[in-house]
Short mmCIF file of C-alpha atoms in Angstrom, two decimals:
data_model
loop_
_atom_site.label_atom_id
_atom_site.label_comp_id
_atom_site.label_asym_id
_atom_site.label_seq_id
_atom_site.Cartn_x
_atom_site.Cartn_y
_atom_site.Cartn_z
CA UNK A 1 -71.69 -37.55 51.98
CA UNK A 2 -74.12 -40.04 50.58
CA UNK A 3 -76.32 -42.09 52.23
CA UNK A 4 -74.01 -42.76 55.01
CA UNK A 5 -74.05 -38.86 55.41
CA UNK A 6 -78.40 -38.97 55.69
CA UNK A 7 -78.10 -41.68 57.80
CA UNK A 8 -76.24 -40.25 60.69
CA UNK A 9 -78.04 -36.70 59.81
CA UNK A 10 -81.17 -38.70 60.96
CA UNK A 11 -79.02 -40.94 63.67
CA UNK A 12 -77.85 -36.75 65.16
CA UNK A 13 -81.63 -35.41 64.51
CA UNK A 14 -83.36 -38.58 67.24
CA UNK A 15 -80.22 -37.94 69.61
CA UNK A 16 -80.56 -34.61 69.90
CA UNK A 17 -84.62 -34.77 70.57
CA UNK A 18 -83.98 -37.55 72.77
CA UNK A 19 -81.57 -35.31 74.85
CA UNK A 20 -83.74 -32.11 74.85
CA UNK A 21 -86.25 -33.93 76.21
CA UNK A 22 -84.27 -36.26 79.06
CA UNK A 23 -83.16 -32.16 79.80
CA UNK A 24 -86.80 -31.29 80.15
CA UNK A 25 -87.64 -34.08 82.61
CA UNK A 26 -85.15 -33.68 84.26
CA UNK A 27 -86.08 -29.85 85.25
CA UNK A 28 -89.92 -29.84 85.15
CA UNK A 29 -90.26 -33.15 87.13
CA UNK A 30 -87.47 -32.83 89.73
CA UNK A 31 -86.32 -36.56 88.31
CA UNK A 32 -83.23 -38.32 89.53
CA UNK A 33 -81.26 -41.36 88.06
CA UNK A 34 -81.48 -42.47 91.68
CA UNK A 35 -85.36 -43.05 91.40
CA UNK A 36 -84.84 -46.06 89.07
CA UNK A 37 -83.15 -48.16 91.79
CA UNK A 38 -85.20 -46.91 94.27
CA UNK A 39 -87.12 -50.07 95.97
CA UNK A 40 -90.28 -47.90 96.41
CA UNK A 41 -90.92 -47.32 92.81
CA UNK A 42 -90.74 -51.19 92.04
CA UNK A 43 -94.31 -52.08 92.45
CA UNK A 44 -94.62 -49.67 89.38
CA UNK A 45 -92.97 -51.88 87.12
CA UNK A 46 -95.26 -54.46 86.59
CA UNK A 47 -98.20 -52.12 85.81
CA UNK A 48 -95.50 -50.11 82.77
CA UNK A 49 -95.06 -53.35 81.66
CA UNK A 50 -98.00 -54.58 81.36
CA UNK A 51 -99.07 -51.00 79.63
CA UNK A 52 -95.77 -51.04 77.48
CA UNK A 53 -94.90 -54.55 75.90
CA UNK A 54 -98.42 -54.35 74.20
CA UNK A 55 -97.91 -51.27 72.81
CA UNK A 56 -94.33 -51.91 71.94
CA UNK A 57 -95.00 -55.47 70.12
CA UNK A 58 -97.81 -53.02 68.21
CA UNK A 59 -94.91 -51.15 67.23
CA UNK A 60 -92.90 -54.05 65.72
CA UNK A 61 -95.43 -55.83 64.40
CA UNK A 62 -96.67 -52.43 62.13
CA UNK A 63 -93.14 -52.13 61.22
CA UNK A 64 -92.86 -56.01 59.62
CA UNK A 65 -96.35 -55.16 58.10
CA UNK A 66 -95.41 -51.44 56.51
CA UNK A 67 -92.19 -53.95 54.85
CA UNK A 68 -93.84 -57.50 53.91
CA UNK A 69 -95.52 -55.84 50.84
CA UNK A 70 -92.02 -54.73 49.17
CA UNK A 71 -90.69 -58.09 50.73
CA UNK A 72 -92.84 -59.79 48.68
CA UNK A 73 -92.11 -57.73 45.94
CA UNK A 74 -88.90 -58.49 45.95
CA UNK A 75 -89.41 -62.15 46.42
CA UNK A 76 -91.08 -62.08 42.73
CA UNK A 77 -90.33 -59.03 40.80
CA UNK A 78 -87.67 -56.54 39.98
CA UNK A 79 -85.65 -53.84 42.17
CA UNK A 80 -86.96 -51.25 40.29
CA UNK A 81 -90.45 -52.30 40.95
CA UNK A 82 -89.56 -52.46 44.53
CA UNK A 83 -88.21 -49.26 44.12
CA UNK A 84 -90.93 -47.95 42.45
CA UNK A 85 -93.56 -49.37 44.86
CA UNK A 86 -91.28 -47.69 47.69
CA UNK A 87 -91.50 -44.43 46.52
CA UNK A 88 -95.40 -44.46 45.78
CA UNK A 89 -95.38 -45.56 49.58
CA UNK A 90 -93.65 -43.08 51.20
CA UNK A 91 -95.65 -40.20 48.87
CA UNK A 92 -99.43 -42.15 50.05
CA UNK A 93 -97.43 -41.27 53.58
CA UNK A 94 -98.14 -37.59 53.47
CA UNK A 95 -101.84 -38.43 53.79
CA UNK A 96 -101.86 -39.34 57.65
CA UNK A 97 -98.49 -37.52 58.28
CA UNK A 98 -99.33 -33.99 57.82
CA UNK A 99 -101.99 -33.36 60.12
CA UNK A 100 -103.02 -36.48 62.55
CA UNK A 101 -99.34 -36.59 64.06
CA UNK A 102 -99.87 -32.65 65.34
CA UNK A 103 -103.44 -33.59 66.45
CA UNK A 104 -102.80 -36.50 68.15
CA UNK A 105 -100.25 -35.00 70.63
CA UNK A 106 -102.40 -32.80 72.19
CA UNK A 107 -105.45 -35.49 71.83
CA UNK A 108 -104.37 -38.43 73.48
CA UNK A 109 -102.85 -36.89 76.79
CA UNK A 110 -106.65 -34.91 77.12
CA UNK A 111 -108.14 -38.05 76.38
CA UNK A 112 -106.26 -39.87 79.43
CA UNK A 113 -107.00 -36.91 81.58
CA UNK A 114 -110.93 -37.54 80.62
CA UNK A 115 -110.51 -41.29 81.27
CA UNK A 116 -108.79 -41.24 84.58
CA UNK A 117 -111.81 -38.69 85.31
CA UNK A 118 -114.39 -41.13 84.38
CA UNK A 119 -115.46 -38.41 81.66
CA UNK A 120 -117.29 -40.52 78.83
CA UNK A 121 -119.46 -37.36 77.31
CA UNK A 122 -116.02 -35.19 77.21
CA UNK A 123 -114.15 -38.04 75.48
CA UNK A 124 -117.12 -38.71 73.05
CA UNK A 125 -117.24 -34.54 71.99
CA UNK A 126 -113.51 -34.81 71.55
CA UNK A 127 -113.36 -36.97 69.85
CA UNK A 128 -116.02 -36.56 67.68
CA UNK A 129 -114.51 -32.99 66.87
CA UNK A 130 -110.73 -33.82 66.31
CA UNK A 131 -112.43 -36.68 63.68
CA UNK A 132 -114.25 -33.84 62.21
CA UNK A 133 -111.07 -31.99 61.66
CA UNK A 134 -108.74 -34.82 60.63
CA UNK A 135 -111.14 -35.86 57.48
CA UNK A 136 -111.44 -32.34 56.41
CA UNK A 137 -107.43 -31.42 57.00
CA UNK A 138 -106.76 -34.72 54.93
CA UNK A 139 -109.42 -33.98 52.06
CA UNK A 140 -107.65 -32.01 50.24
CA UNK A 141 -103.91 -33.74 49.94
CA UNK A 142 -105.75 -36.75 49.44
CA UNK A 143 -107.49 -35.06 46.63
CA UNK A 144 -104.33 -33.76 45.20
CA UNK A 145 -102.46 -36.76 44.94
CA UNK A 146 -105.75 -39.18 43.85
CA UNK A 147 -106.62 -37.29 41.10
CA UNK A 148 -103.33 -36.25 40.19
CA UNK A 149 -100.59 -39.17 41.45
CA UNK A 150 -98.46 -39.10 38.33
CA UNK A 151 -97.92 -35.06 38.75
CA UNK A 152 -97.62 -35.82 42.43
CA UNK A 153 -94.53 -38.39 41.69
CA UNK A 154 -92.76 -36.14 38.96
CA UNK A 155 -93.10 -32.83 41.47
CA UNK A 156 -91.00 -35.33 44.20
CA UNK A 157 -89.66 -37.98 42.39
CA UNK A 158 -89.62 -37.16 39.13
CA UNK A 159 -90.52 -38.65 36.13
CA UNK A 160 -88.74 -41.92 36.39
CA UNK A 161 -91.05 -43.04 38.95
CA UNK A 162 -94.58 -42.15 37.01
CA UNK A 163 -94.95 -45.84 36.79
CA UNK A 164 -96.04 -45.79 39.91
CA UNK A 165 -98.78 -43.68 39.86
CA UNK A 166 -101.87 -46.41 40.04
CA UNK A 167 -99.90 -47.56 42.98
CA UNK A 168 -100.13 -44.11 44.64
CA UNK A 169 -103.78 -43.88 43.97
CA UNK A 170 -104.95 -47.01 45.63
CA UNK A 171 -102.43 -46.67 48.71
CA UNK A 172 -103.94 -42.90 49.54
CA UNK A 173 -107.23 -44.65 49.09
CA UNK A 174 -106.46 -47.18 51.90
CA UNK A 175 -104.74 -44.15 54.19
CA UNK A 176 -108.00 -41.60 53.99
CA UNK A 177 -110.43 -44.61 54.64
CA UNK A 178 -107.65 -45.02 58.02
CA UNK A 179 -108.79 -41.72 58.39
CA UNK A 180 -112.36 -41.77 58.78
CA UNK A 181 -112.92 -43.90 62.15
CA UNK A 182 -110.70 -40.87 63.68
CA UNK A 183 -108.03 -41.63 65.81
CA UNK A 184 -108.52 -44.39 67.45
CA UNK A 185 -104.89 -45.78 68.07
CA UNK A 186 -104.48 -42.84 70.40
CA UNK A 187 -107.90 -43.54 72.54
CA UNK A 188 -106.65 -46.79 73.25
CA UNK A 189 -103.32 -45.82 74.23
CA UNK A 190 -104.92 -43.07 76.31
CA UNK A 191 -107.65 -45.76 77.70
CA UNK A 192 -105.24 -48.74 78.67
CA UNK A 193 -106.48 -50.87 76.00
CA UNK A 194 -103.16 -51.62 74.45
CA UNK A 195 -103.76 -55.34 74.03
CA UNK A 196 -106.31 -54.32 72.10
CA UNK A 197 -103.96 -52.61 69.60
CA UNK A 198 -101.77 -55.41 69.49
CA UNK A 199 -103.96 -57.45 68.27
CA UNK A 200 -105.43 -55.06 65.48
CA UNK A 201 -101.77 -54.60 64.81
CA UNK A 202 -100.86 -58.68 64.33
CA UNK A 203 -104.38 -58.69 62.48
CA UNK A 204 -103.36 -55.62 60.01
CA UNK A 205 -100.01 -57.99 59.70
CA UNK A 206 -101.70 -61.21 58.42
CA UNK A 207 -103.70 -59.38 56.26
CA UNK A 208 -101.37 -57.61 54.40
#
């Protein structure tokens, strides 16, 4: 079916999660579509706002950043260098998408349950191990695909795209330094400090 046909694959695949888990909620947490007009839960807007527009400007703002480099490509080179670019990109990706993803689910809700707590010394240890284990679960695909980025591309791509190997090679650079303060992104989510994260995000932005 094309790429129409991967599109609403993808499209079905968020839908489906996003029902399982409304199913879940529902069940586990006794919760009712009544409770959102309820006047008693009200004052709790304010204070999910003022948690969630932070976090979800973050979120925009990383996606124009993640894009403006292959804007500018395309502003002053080729398609197929955007293209090439592009897939380099999404290959670097593997670096922080294998392992800190499954990590940080389980970190970041500890994390809150140590800061509500008042915990410091748990969150420090905690921390401090699941950075331990993120630099050595990246090591070795970020060893893989720096010393060997034009294998890397053929094995996915193939070898259309080796042109884009030096490209690859910097990029997983940049994503295994991200790697090395830990996760950080999820301790200030967990802490509150979303602000905080917007404005790392707007600075990664300008940056770039």
């Amino acid at each position: 079916y094309g790429t129409a046909g991967i599109a609403f694959a993808y499209a079905v695949g968020f839908s489906l999660v996003g029902l399982v888990g409304f199913a879940i909620i529902y069940q586990t947490a006794q919760f009712s579509t009544t409770d959102i007009t309820n006047i008693a839960s009200m004052s709790q807007y304010r204070e999910l706002l003022t948690f969630s527009l932070p976090l979800a400007s973050s979120g925009v703002i990383n996606v124009i950043a993640k894009n403006s480099d292959m804007i500018i490509l395309g502003i002053f080179r080729t398609s197929t260098s955007v293209g090439v670019y592009e897939v380099a990109f999404r290959a670097s990706m593997l670096v922080i998408a294998v392992f800190s993803p499954a990590i940080g689910y389980l970190f970041q809700p500890i994390i809150s349950k140590y800061d509500a707590n008042d915990d410091r010394r748990q969150i420090k240890q905690l921390f401090t191990i699941t950075t331990r284990w993120v630099v050595v679960m990246t090591l070795p695909i970020f060893s893989l695909m720096f010393l060997f980025p034009e294998q890397t591309i053929s094995f996915f791509f193939g070898d259309d795209y080796r042109q884009g190997s030096l490209a690859l090679s910097i990029l997983v650079v940049g994503y295994m330094f991200s790697r090395l303060p830990g996760l950080t992104n999820k301790v200030l989510i967990a802490t509150g400090k979303t602000k905080i994260l917007m404005y790392t995000s707007l600075g990664t932005a300008v940056l770039n």
